[in-house]
Amino acid sequence: MRSLRTGLSLAALVTGAALLFTAPAAHAADTPLRDLAAAKGKLIGTAVTGSKLTGTYGDLAGSQFSSLTPGNAMKWETVEPAQGTFNWTEADQIVAFAQAHHQQVRGHTLVWYSQNPGWLTNGSWTSAQLGSLLQNHISTEVGRYKGKIAAWDVVNEPFNEDGSYRSTIWYNGLGSGYIANALTWAHETDPAAKLYINDYNVEGVNAKSTALYNLVKSLKAAGVPIDGVGLQAHLILGQVPATLQQNIQRFADLGVDVAITELDVRMALPADSAKLAQQKADFTSVVAACVAVSRCVNVTVWGFADSDSWVDSTFPGYGAATPYDANYTPKPAYYGIAEALGGTTTPPPPTGACTAAYSVGSQWNNGFTGQVTVSCSGASLSSWKVNWTFGAGQQITQAWNATCTQSGAAVSCANAPYNGTVADGSSVTFGFNASWSGSNPVPTVTLG
């Protein structure tokens, strides 16, 4: 539906001689969500930003999810900011990443009233001109990715809350027939792609979802190529519609697929244990409703980490809407998704139960010896990975009791085969030699 956040920040980073992190102990050992979903005959997806598909963000996007939706990269204002001038850079990047990680891509979105370029919205077009522009846009974009996009959100948010058609450049200029035309043009360009109509506040049975139901029914009766409906599921804590599964089923009974396309569950900030528990229950409920209906084929979260969510900037005072926190640590909601998909998960240890302390043992004019101690009290680890970014050109030359890699300033150290286990009340230590010049500031440590 909306833009993914364009900036990525790490929350609650601590600086100083002893640096603590919360360790998501069980996450690396848990069955990935994409494997759990596949066992149920489903896809689990996430919206992504192409420029962030590196590091921990890229690792999680590639390992946990079987479907990717470009958050903004395929919207009209991005791909054709000036008439006849196209920018496919980020869209191509996401498609290539998905192909490399054996993922499907959900194209989003071809026809929407929002995030259109100024040259389009500010133009004076006849109906014929507007129809031609829309057809050319659809055939150009769908044609570029023919065979690479599994499903398209062809038409996005066509209805008002009361079930009437939304007043948009498309409806006002072309009438309601623009929907059938858009679907037809997309199908003509890529007959293999699944074509969806996508909207929000249509998760339960209500006036808006009934209007969508009646539209799909009429399109099917007229022979228009329509393969599915997308229920966005931008939800508020504790407000999963009681009729969600019933609603999914009635669309499925029309002979179309259903996808949960933009799932997040926002809460009033700050988050606390009770809210996070309710959020877990909400994610579990939504995913379980999809699992229960054979033609519900995909559940996609709208950004998987709180640092990449549109919620905070759109709903002041609300946030924490996704399955991972800003440091990429899985929240209870992550485990709710896993459990609804049939997984058995071990929840992460209590906050602060496992920590790491970074120190400099000795230092000389062009080098130093560093040490990191991973300790647990009230929890245990079966594996660990410590990440940090050097700030002044330090370069690791040798490490022991861990496998360390460095790319530029970014360092990642994982346990050796013999010391991944950290029992409750115990610790392990690894060390390294490194070079430096000018200064040797202490970096901030996180767990990947």
GROMACS .gro file of C-alpha atoms in nm:
model
  448
    1MET     CA    1   0.000   0.000   0.000
    2ARG     CA    2   0.233   0.272   0.121
    3SER     CA    3   0.600   0.357   0.092
    4LEU     CA    4   0.853   0.159   0.286
    5ARG     CA    5   1.068   0.380   0.503
    6THR     CA    6   1.365   0.508   0.307
    7GLY     CA    7   1.611   0.528   0.597
    8LEU     CA    8   1.733   0.238   0.810
    9SER     CA    9   1.843   0.302   1.169
   10LEU     CA   10   1.967   0.071   1.440
   11ALA     CA   11   1.782   0.125   1.763
   12ALA     CA   12   1.917   0.116   2.115
   13LEU     CA   13   2.284   0.104   2.016
   14VAL     CA   14   2.517   0.147   2.309
   15THR     CA   15   2.866   0.290   2.304
   16GLY     CA   16   3.137   0.245   2.563
   17ALA     CA   17   3.393  -0.006   2.677
   18ALA     CA   18   3.143  -0.281   2.755
   19LEU     CA   19   2.881  -0.318   2.482
   20LEU     CA   20   2.568  -0.523   2.536
   21PHE     CA   21   2.333  -0.681   2.286
   22THR     CA   22   2.022  -0.895   2.307
   23ALA     CA   23   2.093  -1.230   2.150
   24PRO     CA   24   1.820  -1.396   1.938
   25ALA     CA   25   1.949  -1.734   2.053
   26ALA     CA   26   1.718  -1.972   1.876
   27HIS     CA   27   1.664  -1.779   1.553
   28ALA     CA   28   1.951  -1.920   1.352
   29ALA     CA   29   1.857  -2.275   1.447
   30ASP     CA   30   1.483  -2.241   1.376
   31THR     CA   31   1.341  -2.369   1.048
   32PRO     CA   32   1.320  -2.069   0.811
   33LEU     CA   33   0.972  -1.930   0.757
   34ARG     CA   34   0.992  -2.001   0.384
   35ASP     CA   35   1.047  -2.372   0.451
   36LEU     CA   36   0.760  -2.386   0.698
   37ALA     CA   37   0.534  -2.211   0.446
   38ALA     CA   38   0.640  -2.443   0.165
   39ALA     CA   39   0.542  -2.744   0.377
   40LYS     CA   40   0.193  -2.593   0.394
   41GLY     CA   41   0.183  -2.520   0.023
   42LYS     CA   42   0.212  -2.145   0.084
   43LEU     CA   43   0.449  -1.857   0.017
   44ILE     CA   44   0.571  -1.623   0.289
   45GLY     CA   45   0.680  -1.288   0.156
   46THR     CA   46   0.806  -0.945   0.250
   47ALA     CA   47   0.818  -0.603   0.090
   48VAL     CA   48   1.177  -0.487   0.042
   49THR     CA   49   1.388  -0.187  -0.052
   50GLY     CA   50   1.646  -0.275  -0.315
   51SER     CA   51   1.932  -0.067  -0.178
   52LYS     CA   52   1.916  -0.248   0.155
   53LEU     CA   53   1.951  -0.602   0.022
   54THR     CA   54   2.295  -0.650   0.177
   55GLY     CA   55   2.427  -0.745   0.518
   56THR     CA   56   2.183  -0.871   0.780
   57TYR     CA   57   1.884  -0.721   0.597
   58GLY     CA   58   1.974  -0.908   0.280
   59ASP     CA   59   2.053  -1.228   0.469
   60LEU     CA   60   1.711  -1.231   0.635
   61ALA     CA   61   1.523  -1.128   0.321
   62GLY     CA   62   1.690  -1.408   0.129
   63SER     CA   63   1.675  -1.685   0.389
   64GLN     CA   64   1.339  -1.631   0.559
   65PHE     CA   65   1.107  -1.540   0.271
   66SER     CA   66   0.999  -1.713  -0.048
   67SER     CA   67   0.839  -1.409  -0.211
   68LEU     CA   68   0.949  -1.046  -0.246
   69THR     CA   69   0.737  -0.740  -0.318
   70PRO     CA   70   0.914  -0.418  -0.424
   71GLY     CA   71   0.798  -0.158  -0.174
   72ASN     CA   72   0.828   0.135  -0.416
   73ALA     CA   73   1.053   0.027  -0.701
   74MET     CA   74   0.778  -0.070  -0.947
   75LYS     CA   75   0.540   0.219  -0.886
   76TRP     CA   76   0.480   0.458  -1.173
   77GLU     CA   77   0.658   0.760  -1.023
   78THR     CA   78   0.969   0.547  -0.977
   79VAL     CA   79   0.985   0.370  -1.312
   80GLU     CA   80   0.879   0.665  -1.532
   81PRO     CA   81   0.950   0.989  -1.343
   82ALA     CA   82   0.946   1.185  -1.669
   83GLN     CA   83   0.733   1.086  -1.965
   84GLY     CA   84   0.927   0.842  -2.178
   85THR     CA   85   1.222   0.832  -1.937
   86PHE     CA   86   1.246   0.505  -1.745
   87ASN     CA   87   1.436   0.402  -1.435
   88TRP     CA   88   1.439   0.027  -1.372
   89THR     CA   89   1.747   0.019  -1.148
   90GLU     CA   90   1.593  -0.078  -0.816
   91ALA     CA   91   1.326  -0.300  -0.969
   92ASP     CA   92   1.592  -0.491  -1.164
   93GLN     CA   93   1.799  -0.522  -0.846
   94ILE     CA   94   1.511  -0.679  -0.652
   95VAL     CA   95   1.424  -0.918  -0.935
   96ALA     CA   96   1.787  -1.028  -0.964
   97PHE     CA   97   1.811  -1.079  -0.586
   98ALA     CA   98   1.494  -1.288  -0.591
   99GLN     CA   99   1.620  -1.502  -0.876
  100ALA     CA  100   1.950  -1.560  -0.694
  101HIS     CA  101   1.760  -1.670  -0.382
  102HIS     CA  102   1.499  -1.882  -0.562
  103GLN     CA  103   1.215  -1.649  -0.469
  104GLN     CA  104   0.904  -1.536  -0.647
  105VAL     CA  105   0.841  -1.166  -0.711
  106ARG     CA  106   0.507  -0.999  -0.658
  107GLY     CA  107   0.485  -0.692  -0.883
  108HIS     CA  108   0.341  -0.387  -0.709
  109THR     CA  109   0.160  -0.195  -0.846
  110LEU     CA  110   0.051  -0.107  -1.201
  111VAL     CA  111  -0.260   0.108  -1.152
  112TRP     CA  112  -0.299   0.324  -0.841
  113TYR     CA  113  -0.422   0.669  -0.758
  114SER     CA  114  -0.110   0.748  -0.552
  115GLN     CA  115   0.265   0.770  -0.620
  116ASN     CA  116   0.213   0.869  -0.980
  117PRO     CA  117   0.454   1.111  -1.152
  118GLY     CA  118   0.362   1.477  -1.168
  119TRP     CA  119   0.364   1.482  -1.547
  120LEU     CA  120   0.080   1.229  -1.540
  121THR     CA  121  -0.134   1.370  -1.260
  122ASN     CA  122  -0.092   1.732  -1.368
  123GLY     CA  123  -0.160   1.668  -1.735
  124SER     CA  124  -0.479   1.750  -1.925
  125TRP     CA  125  -0.572   1.426  -2.096
  126THR     CA  126  -0.868   1.317  -2.302
  127SER     CA  127  -1.011   0.977  -2.214
  128ALA     CA  128  -0.848   0.830  -2.523
  129GLN     CA  129  -0.510   0.976  -2.429
  130LEU     CA  130  -0.539   0.857  -2.069
  131GLY     CA  131  -0.635   0.508  -2.181
  132SER     CA  132  -0.341   0.498  -2.418
  133LEU     CA  133  -0.101   0.613  -2.144
  134LEU     CA  134  -0.228   0.344  -1.910
  135GLN     CA  135  -0.207   0.070  -2.170
  136ASN     CA  136   0.145   0.173  -2.268
  137HIS     CA  137   0.255   0.181  -1.905
  138ILE     CA  138   0.117  -0.165  -1.833
  139SER     CA  139   0.254  -0.323  -2.150
  140THR     CA  140   0.597  -0.163  -2.098
  141GLU     CA  141   0.638  -0.265  -1.734
  142VAL     CA  142   0.481  -0.608  -1.753
  143GLY     CA  143   0.669  -0.670  -2.077
  144ARG     CA  144   1.002  -0.586  -1.920
  145TYR     CA  145   0.953  -0.848  -1.650
  146LYS     CA  146   0.763  -1.107  -1.853
  147GLY     CA  147   0.841  -1.449  -1.712
  148LYS     CA  148   1.008  -1.299  -1.404
  149ILE     CA  149   0.704  -1.181  -1.207
  150ALA     CA  150   0.478  -1.450  -1.061
  151ALA     CA  151   0.190  -1.217  -0.971
  152TRP     CA  152   0.097  -0.852  -1.023
  153ASP     CA  153  -0.111  -0.623  -0.807
  154VAL     CA  154  -0.263  -0.482  -1.124
  155VAL     CA  155  -0.520  -0.248  -0.969
  156ASN     CA  156  -0.462  -0.107  -0.623
  157GLU     CA  157  -0.724   0.041  -0.389
  158PRO     CA  158  -1.015   0.109  -0.627
  159PHE     CA  159  -1.286   0.142  -0.356
  160ASN     CA  160  -1.401   0.380  -0.086
  161GLU     CA  161  -1.495   0.247   0.257
  162ASP     CA  162  -1.866   0.235   0.167
  163GLY     CA  163  -1.798   0.023  -0.140
  164SER     CA  164  -1.832   0.301  -0.396
  165TYR     CA  165  -1.558   0.357  -0.651
  166ARG     CA  166  -1.280   0.587  -0.537
  167SER     CA  167  -1.253   0.914  -0.726
  168THR     CA  168  -0.917   0.884  -0.903
  169ILE     CA  169  -0.750   0.994  -1.223
  170TRP     CA  170  -0.845   0.654  -1.365
  171TYR     CA  171  -1.206   0.629  -1.254
  172ASN     CA  172  -1.279   0.993  -1.333
  173GLY     CA  173  -1.117   0.973  -1.674
  174LEU     CA  174  -1.206   0.622  -1.786
  175GLY     CA  175  -1.494   0.500  -1.569
  176SER     CA  176  -1.498   0.168  -1.386
  177GLY     CA  177  -1.403  -0.010  -1.708
  178TYR     CA  178  -1.040   0.084  -1.648
  179ILE     CA  179  -1.013  -0.215  -1.414
  180ALA     CA  180  -1.114  -0.473  -1.674
  181ASN     CA  181  -0.897  -0.304  -1.934
  182ALA     CA  182  -0.593  -0.301  -1.707
  183LEU     CA  183  -0.630  -0.670  -1.631
  184THR     CA  184  -0.677  -0.751  -1.998
  185TRP     CA  185  -0.372  -0.552  -2.108
  186ALA     CA  186  -0.156  -0.714  -1.839
  187HIS     CA  187  -0.272  -1.060  -1.940
  188GLU     CA  188  -0.205  -0.992  -2.308
  189THR     CA  189   0.151  -0.889  -2.221
  190ASP     CA  190   0.231  -1.180  -1.987
  191PRO     CA  191  -0.031  -1.455  -1.997
  192ALA     CA  192   0.153  -1.658  -1.731
  193ALA     CA  193   0.145  -1.394  -1.457
  194LYS     CA  194  -0.128  -1.412  -1.192
  195LEU     CA  195  -0.329  -1.089  -1.186
  196TYR     CA  196  -0.474  -0.940  -0.867
  197ILE     CA  197  -0.688  -0.654  -0.742
  198ASN     CA  198  -0.548  -0.532  -0.409
  199ASP     CA  199  -0.712  -0.320  -0.137
  200TYR     CA  200  -0.707  -0.238   0.235
  201ASN     CA  201  -0.983  -0.267   0.498
  202VAL     CA  202  -1.123  -0.560   0.300
  203GLU     CA  203  -0.994  -0.829   0.537
  204GLY     CA  204  -1.331  -0.896   0.701
  205VAL     CA  205  -1.680  -0.911   0.557
  206ASN     CA  206  -1.795  -0.549   0.520
  207ALA     CA  207  -1.926  -0.305   0.260
  208LYS     CA  208  -1.587  -0.250   0.101
  209SER     CA  209  -1.494  -0.619   0.077
  210THR     CA  210  -1.841  -0.699  -0.057
  211ALA     CA  211  -1.792  -0.441  -0.331
  212LEU     CA  212  -1.463  -0.609  -0.417
  213TYR     CA  213  -1.634  -0.950  -0.407
  214ASN     CA  214  -1.906  -0.832  -0.645
  215LEU     CA  215  -1.650  -0.678  -0.880
  216VAL     CA  216  -1.447  -0.999  -0.897
  217LYS     CA  217  -1.764  -1.201  -0.952
  218SER     CA  218  -1.870  -0.977  -1.239
  219LEU     CA  219  -1.522  -0.981  -1.394
  220LYS     CA  220  -1.515  -1.359  -1.381
  221ALA     CA  221  -1.860  -1.376  -1.540
  222ALA     CA  222  -1.746  -1.144  -1.821
  223GLY     CA  223  -1.436  -1.352  -1.891
  224VAL     CA  224  -1.193  -1.083  -1.778
  225PRO     CA  225  -0.857  -1.233  -1.668
  226ILE     CA  226  -0.860  -1.203  -1.288
  227ASP     CA  227  -0.666  -1.458  -1.085
  228GLY     CA  228  -0.676  -1.330  -0.731
  229VAL     CA  229  -0.752  -1.070  -0.468
  230GLY     CA  230  -0.506  -0.912  -0.230
  231LEU     CA  231  -0.613  -0.832   0.125
  232GLN     CA  232  -0.356  -0.582   0.248
  233ALA     CA  233  -0.408  -0.640   0.622
  234HIS     CA  234  -0.265  -0.319   0.764
  235LEU     CA  235  -0.410  -0.395   1.107
  236ILE     CA  236  -0.432  -0.235   1.450
  237LEU     CA  237  -0.333  -0.432   1.757
  238GLY     CA  238  -0.614  -0.660   1.874
  239GLN     CA  239  -0.838  -0.582   1.577
  240VAL     CA  240  -0.805  -0.883   1.346
  241PRO     CA  241  -1.154  -0.915   1.190
  242ALA     CA  242  -1.346  -1.214   1.325
  243THR     CA  243  -1.469  -1.283   0.971
  244LEU     CA  244  -1.122  -1.296   0.811
  245GLN     CA  245  -1.121  -1.668   0.730
  246GLN     CA  246  -1.484  -1.654   0.616
  247ASN     CA  247  -1.397  -1.366   0.385
  248ILE     CA  248  -1.094  -1.545   0.242
  249GLN     CA  249  -1.309  -1.850   0.179
  250ARG     CA  250  -1.584  -1.661  -0.003
  251PHE     CA  251  -1.333  -1.514  -0.247
  252ALA     CA  252  -1.177  -1.857  -0.294
  253ASP     CA  253  -1.522  -1.993  -0.371
  254LEU     CA  254  -1.539  -1.755  -0.667
  255GLY     CA  255  -1.248  -1.949  -0.817
  256VAL     CA  256  -0.969  -1.701  -0.746
  257ASP     CA  257  -0.661  -1.712  -0.526
  258VAL     CA  258  -0.626  -1.494  -0.218
  259ALA     CA  259  -0.310  -1.333  -0.082
  260ILE     CA  260  -0.245  -1.139   0.236
  261THR     CA  261  -0.030  -0.878   0.068
  262GLU     CA  262   0.085  -0.610   0.317
  263LEU     CA  263   0.050  -0.749   0.668
  264ASP     CA  264   0.156  -0.542   0.965
  265VAL     CA  265   0.003  -0.490   1.310
  266ARG     CA  266   0.067  -0.147   1.458
  267MET     CA  267   0.049  -0.061   1.826
  268ALA     CA  268   0.055   0.253   2.037
  269LEU     CA  269   0.414   0.316   2.143
  270PRO     CA  270   0.601   0.227   2.349
  271ALA     CA  271   0.580  -0.147   2.297
  272ASP     CA  272   0.565  -0.366   2.607
  273SER     CA  273   0.540  -0.737   2.678
  274ALA     CA  274   0.158  -0.738   2.682
  275LYS     CA  275   0.135  -0.557   2.347
  276LEU     CA  276   0.396  -0.782   2.190
  277ALA     CA  277   0.205  -1.088   2.312
  278GLN     CA  278  -0.116  -0.955   2.156
  279GLN     CA  279   0.071  -0.879   1.836
  280LYS     CA  280   0.196  -1.236   1.827
  281ALA     CA  281  -0.162  -1.359   1.865
  282ASP     CA  282  -0.273  -1.129   1.581
  283PHE     CA  283  -0.003  -1.247   1.341
  284THR     CA  284  -0.081  -1.606   1.434
  285SER     CA  285  -0.451  -1.550   1.367
  286VAL     CA  286  -0.396  -1.396   1.024
  287VAL     CA  287  -0.151  -1.659   0.905
  288ALA     CA  288  -0.365  -1.942   1.044
  289ALA     CA  289  -0.667  -1.809   0.854
  290CYS     CA  290  -0.465  -1.825   0.532
  291VAL     CA  291  -0.333  -2.171   0.610
  292ALA     CA  292  -0.692  -2.292   0.663
  293VAL     CA  293  -0.800  -2.200   0.307
  294SER     CA  294  -0.633  -2.391   0.027
  295ARG     CA  295  -0.659  -2.104  -0.222
  296CYS     CA  296  -0.492  -1.856   0.013
  297VAL     CA  297  -0.149  -1.879  -0.143
  298ASN     CA  298   0.072  -1.609   0.008
  299VAL     CA  299   0.117  -1.406   0.326
  300THR     CA  300   0.343  -1.103   0.276
  301VAL     CA  301   0.452  -0.868   0.555
  302TRP     CA  302   0.497  -0.503   0.462
  303GLY     CA  303   0.861  -0.477   0.562
  304PHE     CA  304   0.994  -0.737   0.804
  305ALA     CA  305   1.177  -0.504   1.046
  306ASP     CA  306   1.046  -0.208   1.246
  307SER     CA  307   1.323   0.009   1.103
  308ASP     CA  308   1.181  -0.046   0.754
  309SER     CA  309   0.812   0.019   0.828
  310TRP     CA  310   0.590   0.295   0.693
  311VAL     CA  311   0.380   0.298   1.010
  312ASP     CA  312   0.577   0.532   1.237
  313SER     CA  313   0.583   0.819   0.990
  314THR     CA  314   0.221   0.771   0.883
  315PHE     CA  315   0.052   0.710   1.219
  316PRO     CA  316   0.220   0.932   1.481
  317GLY     CA  317   0.252   0.753   1.814
  318TYR     CA  318   0.218   0.409   1.655
  319GLY     CA  319   0.481   0.164   1.536
  320ALA     CA  320   0.654  -0.166   1.619
  321ALA     CA  321   0.433  -0.319   1.350
  322THR     CA  322   0.653  -0.592   1.200
  323PRO     CA  323   0.794  -0.935   1.301
  324TYR     CA  324   1.149  -0.808   1.369
  325ASP     CA  325   1.269  -0.516   1.577
  326ALA     CA  326   1.495  -0.243   1.443
  327ASN     CA  327   1.806  -0.453   1.519
  328TYR     CA  328   1.670  -0.748   1.318
  329THR     CA  329   1.596  -0.949   1.631
  330PRO     CA  330   1.282  -1.163   1.589
  331LYS     CA  331   0.992  -1.046   1.803
  332PRO     CA  332   0.714  -1.267   1.942
  333ALA     CA  333   0.525  -1.194   1.618
  334TYR     CA  334   0.792  -1.383   1.423
  335TYR     CA  335   0.731  -1.690   1.638
  336GLY     CA  336   0.357  -1.644   1.592
  337ILE     CA  337   0.401  -1.668   1.215
  338ALA     CA  338   0.622  -1.974   1.254
  339GLU     CA  339   0.376  -2.148   1.484
  340ALA     CA  340   0.082  -2.078   1.251
  341LEU     CA  341   0.284  -2.240   0.972
  342GLY     CA  342   0.336  -2.550   1.185
  343GLY     CA  343   0.681  -2.472   1.315
  344THR     CA  344   0.817  -2.546   1.659
  345THR     CA  345   1.021  -2.253   1.780
  346THR     CA  346   1.225  -2.169   2.083
  347PRO     CA  347   1.160  -1.809   2.193
  348PRO     CA  348   1.462  -1.582   2.228
  349PRO     CA  349   1.618  -1.532   2.570
  350PRO     CA  350   1.500  -1.246   2.791
  351THR     CA  351   1.634  -0.903   2.699
  352GLY     CA  352   1.989  -0.868   2.829
  353ALA     CA  353   2.017  -1.234   2.925
  354CYS     CA  354   2.301  -1.288   2.679
  355THR     CA  355   2.554  -1.009   2.635
  356ALA     CA  356   2.888  -0.938   2.473
  357ALA     CA  357   3.172  -0.722   2.603
  358TYR     CA  358   3.439  -0.582   2.368
  359SER     CA  359   3.775  -0.476   2.507
  360VAL     CA  360   4.126  -0.391   2.389
  361GLY     CA  361   4.386  -0.605   2.565
  362SER     CA  362   4.703  -0.439   2.443
  363GLN     CA  363   4.784  -0.171   2.189
  364TRP     CA  364   5.100  -0.051   2.015
  365ASN     CA  365   5.183   0.212   1.755
  366ASN     CA  366   5.027   0.032   1.457
  367GLY     CA  367   4.833  -0.262   1.605
  368PHE     CA  368   4.631  -0.398   1.893
  369THR     CA  369   4.482  -0.716   2.038
  370GLY     CA  370   4.106  -0.720   2.094
  371GLN     CA  371   3.882  -0.956   2.288
  372VAL     CA  372   3.506  -1.021   2.297
  373THR     CA  373   3.335  -1.222   2.571
  374VAL     CA  374   2.987  -1.365   2.511
  375SER     CA  375   2.807  -1.436   2.840
  376CYS     CA  376   2.463  -1.568   2.936
  377SER     CA  377   2.266  -1.539   3.259
  378GLY     CA  378   1.906  -1.661   3.252
  379ALA     CA  379   1.933  -1.808   2.902
  380SER     CA  380   2.165  -2.015   2.682
  381LEU     CA  381   2.294  -2.010   2.325
  382SER     CA  382   2.354  -2.287   2.075
  383SER     CA  383   2.535  -2.057   1.831
  384TRP     CA  384   2.633  -1.693   1.806
  385LYS     CA  385   2.754  -1.426   1.567
  386VAL     CA  386   2.888  -1.085   1.667
  387ASN     CA  387   2.894  -0.788   1.428
  388TRP     CA  388   3.046  -0.444   1.449
  389THR     CA  389   3.173  -0.164   1.228
  390PHE     CA  390   3.514  -0.018   1.290
  391GLY     CA  391   3.530   0.360   1.288
  392ALA     CA  392   3.892   0.448   1.213
  393GLY     CA  393   4.042   0.214   0.957
  394GLN     CA  394   4.110  -0.082   1.186
  395GLN     CA  395   4.174  -0.409   1.003
  396ILE     CA  396   4.166  -0.759   1.157
  397THR     CA  397   4.474  -0.962   1.065
  398GLN     CA  398   4.421  -1.277   1.274
  399ALA     CA  399   4.144  -1.425   1.493
  400TRP     CA  400   4.116  -1.721   1.732
  401ASN     CA  401   3.818  -1.906   1.882
  402ALA     CA  402   3.597  -1.750   1.614
  403THR     CA  403   3.575  -1.716   1.238
  404CYS     CA  404   3.596  -1.347   1.152
  405THR     CA  405   3.541  -1.181   0.817
  406GLN     CA  406   3.579  -0.814   0.735
  407SER     CA  407   3.439  -0.621   0.438
  408GLY     CA  408   3.548  -0.260   0.446
  409ALA     CA  409   3.481  -0.147   0.802
  410ALA     CA  410   3.216  -0.415   0.871
  411VAL     CA  411   3.325  -0.712   1.081
  412SER     CA  412   3.134  -1.033   1.149
  413CYS     CA  413   3.263  -1.303   1.387
  414ALA     CA  414   3.085  -1.637   1.430
  415ASN     CA  415   3.151  -1.915   1.678
  416ALA     CA  416   3.405  -2.185   1.602
  417PRO     CA  417   3.269  -2.543   1.571
  418TYR     CA  418   3.369  -2.616   1.930
  419ASN     CA  419   3.239  -2.309   2.119
  420GLY     CA  420   2.893  -2.224   1.983
  421THR     CA  421   2.722  -2.338   2.302
  422VAL     CA  422   2.704  -2.086   2.583
  423ALA     CA  423   2.531  -2.239   2.883
  424ASP     CA  424   2.325  -2.039   3.130
  425GLY     CA  425   2.572  -1.882   3.371
  426SER     CA  426   2.877  -1.933   3.150
  427SER     CA  427   3.071  -1.746   2.882
  428VAL     CA  428   3.304  -1.793   2.587
  429THR     CA  429   3.576  -1.560   2.466
  430PHE     CA  430   3.736  -1.501   2.129
  431GLY     CA  431   4.019  -1.270   2.033
  432PHE     CA  432   4.188  -1.109   1.737
  433ASN     CA  433   4.486  -0.904   1.627
  434ALA     CA  434   4.426  -0.595   1.420
  435SER     CA  435   4.606  -0.298   1.272
  436TRP     CA  436   4.507   0.063   1.323
  437SER     CA  437   4.623   0.413   1.244
  438GLY     CA  438   4.548   0.746   1.403
  439SER     CA  439   4.298   0.629   1.665
  440ASN     CA  440   4.138   0.312   1.789
  441PRO     CA  441   3.779   0.391   1.898
  442VAL     CA  442   3.562   0.118   2.051
  443PRO     CA  443   3.294   0.004   1.804
  444THR     CA  444   2.930  -0.071   1.877
  445VAL     CA  445   2.859  -0.446   1.886
  446THR     CA  446   2.542  -0.617   1.769
  447LEU     CA  447   2.437  -0.976   1.709
  448GLY     CA  448   2.354  -1.090   1.357
   0.00000   0.00000   0.00000
